[in-house]
Amino acid sequence: MSDIVDILKQVTNSILKHEPTAKTLQKVTELVCDKLLLDVCSIYTYDNKKKVLTLRANTGFVKKAKVSFSINEGLTGLVFREQNTINLTKPMAHPAFTLVNSIGEEKFQSYLGVPMIDSSGSTLGCLVIQTRSSEMIDEKVVDLANTLASQMAILVSQEGLQRVLSDHTIQEQDEIAQALENEEPDSHSDLQLEGSAVSPGVSYGPIRMLNSREIWDRIVLETGDNRQIETGRLEEAIKLACEETVHIQERAQKVFIEADASIFFAQLLLLEDENFIKDMYFGIDFYSYTAEAAVKNTVEKYIKKFQEARLPQLRERALDLLDVGIRLILQLQGLGLEQESSQQKVILVAPEIMPSDLVRIPNENILAIVCSHGGTTSHTAILSRSLQIPAVMGVNDIDELCQAGDSFLVNGDDGSIVINPGDEILKMYAERLEAGTINIEYPSVNFPTITRDEISVKMRGNICMVSDFKLLEKVQHDGVGLYRTEFMFMMHENFPVENEQYRIFRQVAKLGEPNSVVIRALDIGGDKPLAYFDHGTEDDPMLGYRSIRILLEHPDIFIPHLRAMLRAAQRGNMKILFPMIAHYEDVLALKKVIKKQVAELRKIYGRKFTVPPLGAMIEMPSAVCQLKEMLDYFDFVSIGTNDLVQYFFAVDRGNKKVSRYFCPMHPLILRVLKKIIDTCDSREKPVSICGEIASNPLATPILIGIGLIDFSMTPMQIGKIKHLTSQLDSKKCAKLAQKALKCTTQQEVIDLVKAFYKKEQISIET
């Protein structure tokens, strides 16, 4: 493992030295073979004009071998075309294999090919590893190859970016677009402002006015006394800024795993861009600028280029340039960007917030983000969504309307801001605000969940991001009952490719060990549209084109997604859950796709490739009626009560006019839940519940009473429900449930539960 870390560090160091791309690629192949004792490592890049893959660097083949071939040829061409990793033994037996005689390839018995895909989803080449051993290449090497391939893709794409930076007039061309895809104010109370909602959620707290531009704005274009000294200062600042960017990148890769992992690597490549560096030195040599002035003059020149562009993606990348420029200025002034140690939870308010600010400030201390500039595709917006931090941008003059000591209510759902909200407004949002805090004051959160009569009850977490594992760690839990994959897709500018999804799912499974992790297949549409997918216009999207219906009609989306989940599940602790199963026809269609992909994967990985437990999310009345037949195929069931209640009563749960019809505690719903549990028990199939009712303390004794012993909910609610469950007796809960099932209205059920708690002397928060 230490060799793998060493390879990554040395590759990064070669970039820090501003070495040419070709030299860095060769360095990669040499390090991989030397450190991991492998026979061959080679890198092929794609020539878009000639439509061929060309061997750019290699260690292990005939020296100075010149090889080019069509993307329709060989295993490497297959890796490129399908954007999939291929890891197999006896490669010459594969139908796609084509022998290149001139390089001595015939003596190698194992093959690993990984596509080099940039952040726009374009394949720029392939990284290939081969050995004489007849054993399949180890998964640790596969993980390293995937990481290196992502970095090399950015490095190769940077060659195109250098052409853009060397041109003093940015033109709107597809080539360039692809290269870059890569006096104090008065106090106010209840003042409401509007902006653009870029990250959902509601938060309230004191503000912290953050203005990274202050240091930048203080820099003036002045001349220095000694050009040699200024040149030396700039050289040292560039070196330190690069090293600091590496540290930021390492931290970001741990925190922002679902988002575009190349954000800070792209900044690193800016710091080693030949034209960018030359322009800064030119400012010292020609204008006699100080190092600070040379940095500011150069950065602002390039920012102007980007801001004049018509493409919003180019304009919003200007903030990355400013982030790099501020980092250089801080190094010149001997400051640097140290991580803050303050534990105060605040709402960050600024004209614009740099991506590095979100890494420097402990994420758990950021309640929300409010900016007067920035848009939905900026890196700051992407990172805030990754961290699930409510964020609103484009709030005009926000930095002028507030002052130190103010508090904000931030609604990232609709883009509204309230400065110093009064009690009435806070009361309106009380439930939403309480749902965003985790309660760990109960001693029972540190122990397994057991009722008073010693019945074990599973308490699992519903999570959206890898970063949610931090919340789960605060309470003793039984794994992840629901990992929502759609959030990862929402944080990309296009559909993430199979390898990117696999990397994330594998990390989720790894972090969940030794407990199980349930990953739900992509559930988009309805109230979760993707900006880059045409969902069409629908009168009622919640009853329309969504979830499994989209996946089954779009194999280009579903197959890479399914393969990534199946591959990641080979760790052994992962289950796959399919949402919105309506009837057995869906099961048959799903079964056909899964069977074919498993067969394809076994051709690559061998018979040892296993099918993980597969589950159905029961959230439609039709699925309840045909559950017995569905259990012939599925291994487990998870009940999604939010949609189940909505479809059962034909009520839009987001429509306040009919909210009285949304009754999750209605006896009719309780009878449906009992039917599901009884059916699963009769077939000895596990059943859990992951809807909002799982975290409703009024429902807890009834759910236990009808036989449910597997709950999944947001990490913030686990502590409360664990504490409550530990005070319950399952036999008494069963008697309560029998009475509740005989009720006729939801209010009767609620009154019954409250009387039960009063009799048992159990205090609850509802």
Tab-separated table of N, CA and C in Angstrom, residues 205-300:
chain	number	residue	atom	x	y	z
A	205	GLY	N	-28.551	30.576	11.476
A	205	GLY	CA	-27.447	30.783	12.396
A	205	GLY	C	-26.751	32.111	12.174
A	206	PRO	N	-25.720	32.399	12.992
A	206	PRO	CA	-24.975	33.644	12.853
A	206	PRO	C	-24.155	33.638	11.570
A	207	ILE	N	-23.921	34.818	11.032
A	207	ILE	CA	-23.159	34.886	9.787
A	207	ILE	C	-21.685	35.139	10.078
A	208	ARG	N	-20.887	34.768	9.137
A	208	ARG	CA	-19.478	35.153	9.141
A	208	ARG	C	-19.189	35.727	7.768
A	209	MET	N	-18.817	37.001	7.740
A	209	MET	CA	-18.538	37.661	6.472
A	209	MET	C	-17.125	37.292	6.035
A	210	LEU	N	-17.077	36.624	4.906
A	210	LEU	CA	-15.811	36.104	4.397
A	210	LEU	C	-15.536	36.761	3.061
A	211	ASN	N	-14.438	37.435	2.971
A	211	ASN	CA	-14.114	38.110	1.719
A	211	ASN	C	-12.654	37.863	1.371
A	212	SER	N	-12.433	36.794	0.624
A	212	SER	CA	-11.074	36.467	0.210
A	212	SER	C	-10.488	37.527	-0.713
A	213	ARG	N	-11.341	38.350	-1.294
A	213	ARG	CA	-10.867	39.392	-2.207
A	213	ARG	C	-10.169	40.544	-1.486
A	214	GLU	N	-10.355	40.649	-0.154
A	214	GLU	CA	-9.763	41.782	0.558
A	214	GLU	C	-8.261	41.830	0.361
A	215	ILE	N	-7.603	40.693	0.536
A	215	ILE	CA	-6.147	40.641	0.349
A	215	ILE	C	-5.811	40.952	-1.099
A	216	TRP	N	-6.592	40.391	-1.991
A	216	TRP	CA	-6.359	40.599	-3.426
A	216	TRP	C	-6.510	42.072	-3.811
A	217	ASP	N	-7.570	42.707	-3.300
A	217	ASP	CA	-7.843	44.099	-3.664
A	217	ASP	C	-6.788	45.062	-3.120
A	218	ARG	N	-6.100	44.653	-2.047
A	218	ARG	CA	-5.076	45.537	-1.471
A	218	ARG	C	-3.787	45.569	-2.291
A	219	ILE	N	-3.630	44.597	-3.197
A	219	ILE	CA	-2.414	44.548	-4.006
A	219	ILE	C	-2.482	45.620	-5.100
A	220	VAL	N	-1.451	46.461	-5.188
A	220	VAL	CA	-1.383	47.506	-6.219
A	220	VAL	C	-0.284	47.163	-7.212
A	221	LEU	N	-0.427	47.665	-8.423
A	221	LEU	CA	0.564	47.387	-9.465
A	221	LEU	C	1.758	48.324	-9.295
A	222	GLU	N	2.655	47.942	-8.400
A	222	GLU	CA	3.830	48.762	-8.125
A	222	GLU	C	5.098	48.035	-8.568
A	223	THR	N	6.158	48.801	-8.743
A	223	THR	CA	7.430	48.222	-9.184
A	223	THR	C	8.299	47.877	-7.987
A	224	GLY	N	9.216	46.941	-8.217
A	224	GLY	CA	10.142	46.515	-7.168
A	224	GLY	C	11.530	47.087	-7.389
A	225	ASP	N	12.378	46.925	-6.390
A	225	ASP	CA	13.732	47.476	-6.475
A	225	ASP	C	14.712	46.521	-7.148
A	226	ASN	N	14.429	45.241	-7.075
A	226	ASN	CA	15.400	44.257	-7.557
A	226	ASN	C	14.659	43.129	-8.281
A	227	ARG	N	14.849	43.062	-9.595
A	227	ARG	CA	14.139	42.057	-10.387
A	227	ARG	C	14.537	40.638	-9.983
A	228	GLN	N	15.796	40.441	-9.681
A	228	GLN	CA	16.276	39.106	-9.318
A	228	GLN	C	15.610	38.613	-8.033
A	229	ILE	N	15.506	39.512	-7.065
A	229	ILE	CA	14.859	39.143	-5.799
A	229	ILE	C	13.388	38.817	-6.030
A	230	GLU	N	12.699	39.659	-6.814
A	230	GLU	CA	11.276	39.433	-7.078
A	230	GLU	C	11.052	38.126	-7.839
A	231	THR	N	11.941	37.830	-8.783
A	231	THR	CA	11.840	36.570	-9.524
A	231	THR	C	11.996	35.379	-8.585
A	232	GLY	N	12.951	35.474	-7.664
A	232	GLY	CA	13.168	34.405	-6.690
A	232	GLY	C	11.970	34.223	-5.776
A	233	ARG	N	11.382	35.350	-5.340
A	233	ARG	CA	10.203	35.280	-4.479
A	233	ARG	C	9.042	34.596	-5.203
A	234	LEU	N	8.841	34.962	-6.487
A	234	LEU	CA	7.759	34.366	-7.269
A	234	LEU	C	7.984	32.870	-7.472
A	235	GLU	N	9.223	32.502	-7.755
A	235	GLU	CA	9.543	31.089	-7.963
A	235	GLU	C	9.225	30.267	-6.717
A	236	GLU	N	9.607	30.780	-5.546
A	236	GLU	CA	9.340	30.083	-4.291
A	236	GLU	C	7.840	30.033	-3.998
A	237	ALA	N	7.129	31.121	-4.299
A	237	ALA	CA	5.680	31.162	-4.053
A	237	ALA	C	4.952	30.144	-4.922
A	238	ILE	N	5.373	30.009	-6.182
A	238	ILE	CA	4.744	29.030	-7.081
A	238	ILE	C	4.955	27.622	-6.538
A	239	LYS	N	6.166	27.350	-6.086
A	239	LYS	CA	6.478	26.026	-5.535
A	239	LYS	C	5.596	25.728	-4.318
A	240	LEU	N	5.517	26.692	-3.380
A	240	LEU	CA	4.730	26.482	-2.164
A	240	LEU	C	3.236	26.400	-2.460
A	241	ALA	N	2.770	27.216	-3.414
A	241	ALA	CA	1.353	27.186	-3.778
A	241	ALA	C	0.990	25.842	-4.401
A	242	CYS	N	1.910	25.272	-5.182
A	242	CYS	CA	1.669	23.948	-5.762
A	242	CYS	C	1.572	22.894	-4.663
A	243	GLU	N	2.492	22.951	-3.715
A	243	GLU	CA	2.483	21.981	-2.621
A	243	GLU	C	1.200	22.110	-1.801
A	244	GLU	N	0.788	23.361	-1.572
A	244	GLU	CA	-0.430	23.587	-0.813
A	244	GLU	C	-1.661	23.071	-1.574
A	245	THR	N	-1.660	23.244	-2.890
A	245	THR	CA	-2.767	22.758	-3.704
A	245	THR	C	-2.853	21.245	-3.652
A	246	VAL	N	-1.708	20.579	-3.586
A	246	VAL	CA	-1.692	19.122	-3.450
A	246	VAL	C	-2.366	18.714	-2.144
A	247	HIS	N	-2.036	19.423	-1.046
A	247	HIS	CA	-2.660	19.115	0.251
A	247	HIS	C	-4.171	19.365	0.189
A	248	ILE	N	-4.569	20.447	-0.455
A	248	ILE	CA	-5.992	20.754	-0.593
A	248	ILE	C	-6.674	19.663	-1.403
A	249	GLN	N	-6.006	19.229	-2.479
A	249	GLN	CA	-6.576	18.191	-3.331
A	249	GLN	C	-6.758	16.884	-2.559
A	250	GLU	N	-5.758	16.520	-1.760
A	250	GLU	CA	-5.840	15.277	-0.990
A	250	GLU	C	-7.015	15.308	-0.022
A	251	ARG	N	-7.200	16.454	0.628
A	251	ARG	CA	-8.324	16.578	1.551
A	251	ARG	C	-9.645	16.590	0.786
A	252	ALA	N	-9.657	17.284	-0.350
A	252	ALA	CA	-10.885	17.385	-1.138
A	252	ALA	C	-11.326	16.023	-1.665
A	253	GLN	N	-10.365	15.183	-2.045
A	253	GLN	CA	-10.715	13.873	-2.580
A	253	GLN	C	-11.395	12.996	-1.533
A	254	LYS	N	-11.109	13.250	-0.262
A	254	LYS	CA	-11.757	12.497	0.810
A	254	LYS	C	-13.154	13.042	1.098
A	255	VAL	N	-13.293	14.363	0.976
A	255	VAL	CA	-14.548	15.007	1.365
A	255	VAL	C	-15.560	15.045	0.226
A	256	PHE	N	-15.072	15.290	-1.003
A	256	PHE	CA	-15.969	15.528	-2.132
A	256	PHE	C	-15.989	14.354	-3.104
A	257	ILE	N	-16.030	13.141	-2.604
A	257	ILE	CA	-15.857	11.976	-3.468
A	257	ILE	C	-16.910	11.887	-4.560
A	258	GLU	N	-18.168	12.298	-4.288
A	258	GLU	CA	-19.203	12.177	-5.319
A	258	GLU	C	-19.119	13.267	-6.379
A	259	ALA	N	-18.479	14.379	-6.062
A	259	ALA	CA	-18.400	15.481	-7.015
A	259	ALA	C	-17.220	15.268	-7.956
A	260	ASP	N	-17.013	16.213	-8.848
A	260	ASP	CA	-15.917	16.144	-9.805
A	260	ASP	C	-14.591	16.205	-9.053
A	261	ALA	N	-13.879	15.093	-9.026
A	261	ALA	CA	-12.650	14.997	-8.240
A	261	ALA	C	-11.500	15.802	-8.833
A	262	SER	N	-11.683	16.362	-10.027
A	262	SER	CA	-10.576	17.036	-10.705
A	262	SER	C	-10.502	18.533	-10.415
A	263	ILE	N	-11.398	19.055	-9.580
A	263	ILE	CA	-11.465	20.496	-9.372
A	263	ILE	C	-10.114	21.078	-8.966
A	264	PHE	N	-9.514	20.517	-7.918
A	264	PHE	CA	-8.268	21.092	-7.425
A	264	PHE	C	-7.063	20.599	-8.220
A	265	PHE	N	-7.187	19.446	-8.870
A	265	PHE	CA	-6.115	19.000	-9.749
A	265	PHE	C	-6.015	19.949	-10.934
A	266	ALA	N	-7.158	20.441	-11.421
A	266	ALA	CA	-7.157	21.411	-12.512
A	266	ALA	C	-6.473	22.708	-12.072
A	267	GLN	N	-6.693	23.106	-10.819
A	267	GLN	CA	-5.998	24.292	-10.303
A	267	GLN	C	-4.492	24.058	-10.250
A	268	LEU	N	-4.105	22.846	-9.878
A	268	LEU	CA	-2.690	22.510	-9.835
A	268	LEU	C	-2.066	22.631	-11.218
A	269	LEU	N	-2.794	22.194	-12.236
A	269	LEU	CA	-2.267	22.281	-13.594
A	269	LEU	C	-2.189	23.727	-14.074
A	270	LEU	N	-3.060	24.581	-13.580
A	270	LEU	CA	-2.934	26.008	-13.897
A	270	LEU	C	-1.609	26.553	-13.361
A	271	LEU	N	-1.242	26.097	-12.159
A	271	LEU	CA	-0.002	26.572	-11.538
A	271	LEU	C	1.247	26.058	-12.248
A	272	GLU	N	1.093	25.058	-13.090
A	272	GLU	CA	2.245	24.576	-13.840
A	272	GLU	C	2.130	24.863	-15.334
A	273	ASP	N	1.101	25.666	-15.713
A	273	ASP	CA	0.924	26.016	-17.110
A	273	ASP	C	2.041	26.956	-17.576
A	274	GLU	N	2.678	26.575	-18.672
A	274	GLU	CA	3.853	27.310	-19.159
A	274	GLU	C	3.536	28.759	-19.498
A	275	ASN	N	2.434	29.005	-20.198
A	275	ASN	CA	2.081	30.372	-20.590
A	275	ASN	C	1.732	31.234	-19.383
A	276	PHE	N	0.991	30.648	-18.442
A	276	PHE	CA	0.604	31.363	-17.230
A	276	PHE	C	1.840	31.805	-16.444
A	277	ILE	N	2.778	30.885	-16.270
A	277	ILE	CA	4.002	31.189	-15.505
A	277	ILE	C	4.854	32.220	-16.237
A	278	LYS	N	5.007	32.045	-17.556
A	278	LYS	CA	5.820	32.991	-18.334
A	278	LYS	C	5.273	34.407	-18.231
A	279	ASP	N	3.943	34.530	-18.265
A	279	ASP	CA	3.347	35.869	-18.182
A	279	ASP	C	3.641	36.532	-16.843
A	280	MET	N	3.667	35.756	-15.756
A	280	MET	CA	3.988	36.343	-14.448
A	280	MET	C	5.444	36.797	-14.394
A	281	TYR	N	6.325	35.978	-14.900
A	281	TYR	CA	7.745	36.382	-14.930
A	281	TYR	C	7.956	37.570	-15.865
A	282	PHE	N	7.187	37.624	-16.950
A	282	PHE	CA	7.271	38.740	-17.893
A	282	PHE	C	6.923	40.057	-17.200
A	283	GLY	N	5.948	40.017	-16.304
A	283	GLY	CA	5.571	41.223	-15.572
A	283	GLY	C	6.720	41.783	-14.753
A	284	ILE	N	7.538	40.879	-14.204
A	284	ILE	CA	8.709	41.320	-13.432
A	284	ILE	C	9.806	41.813	-14.367
A	285	ASP	N	10.070	41.050	-15.441
A	285	ASP	CA	11.186	41.378	-16.342
A	285	ASP	C	10.929	42.633	-17.162
A	286	PHE	N	9.693	42.797	-17.674
A	286	PHE	CA	9.413	43.897	-18.595
A	286	PHE	C	8.915	45.153	-17.872
A	287	TYR	N	7.996	44.954	-16.880
A	287	TYR	CA	7.412	46.100	-16.192
A	287	TYR	C	8.084	46.403	-14.861
A	288	SER	N	9.015	45.557	-14.452
A	288	SER	CA	9.686	45.698	-13.140
A	288	SER	C	8.703	45.594	-11.981
A	289	TYR	N	7.603	44.845	-12.187
A	289	TYR	CA	6.612	44.665	-11.136
A	289	TYR	C	7.213	43.916	-9.945
A	290	THR	N	6.603	44.149	-8.784
A	290	THR	CA	6.865	43.260	-7.653
A	290	THR	C	6.237	41.902	-7.988
A	291	ALA	N	6.615	40.881	-7.245
A	291	ALA	CA	6.042	39.552	-7.504
A	291	ALA	C	4.524	39.581	-7.324
A	292	GLU	N	4.050	40.291	-6.278
A	292	GLU	CA	2.609	40.385	-6.038
A	292	GLU	C	1.898	41.059	-7.212
A	293	ALA	N	2.477	42.140	-7.702
A	293	ALA	CA	1.865	42.869	-8.815
A	293	ALA	C	1.857	42.026	-10.087
A	294	ALA	N	2.922	41.260	-10.306
A	294	ALA	CA	3.000	40.405	-11.496
A	294	ALA	C	1.920	39.331	-11.457
A	295	VAL	N	1.696	38.770	-10.270
A	295	VAL	CA	0.653	37.754	-10.119
A	295	VAL	C	-0.712	38.364	-10.399
A	296	LYS	N	-0.990	39.503	-9.779
A	296	LYS	CA	-2.302	40.121	-9.931
A	296	LYS	C	-2.563	40.525	-11.382
A	297	ASN	N	-1.572	41.117	-12.019
A	297	ASN	CA	-1.741	41.561	-13.401
A	297	ASN	C	-2.029	40.378	-14.327
A	298	THR	N	-1.307	39.290	-14.140
A	298	THR	CA	-1.491	38.114	-15.003
A	298	THR	C	-2.835	37.449	-14.754
A	299	VAL	N	-3.167	37.221	-13.493
A	299	VAL	CA	-4.421	36.543	-13.162
A	299	VAL	C	-5.614	37.351	-13.668
A	300	GLU	N	-5.602	38.644	-13.472
A	300	GLU	CA	-6.737	39.460	-13.900
A	300	GLU	C	-6.857	39.506	-15.415
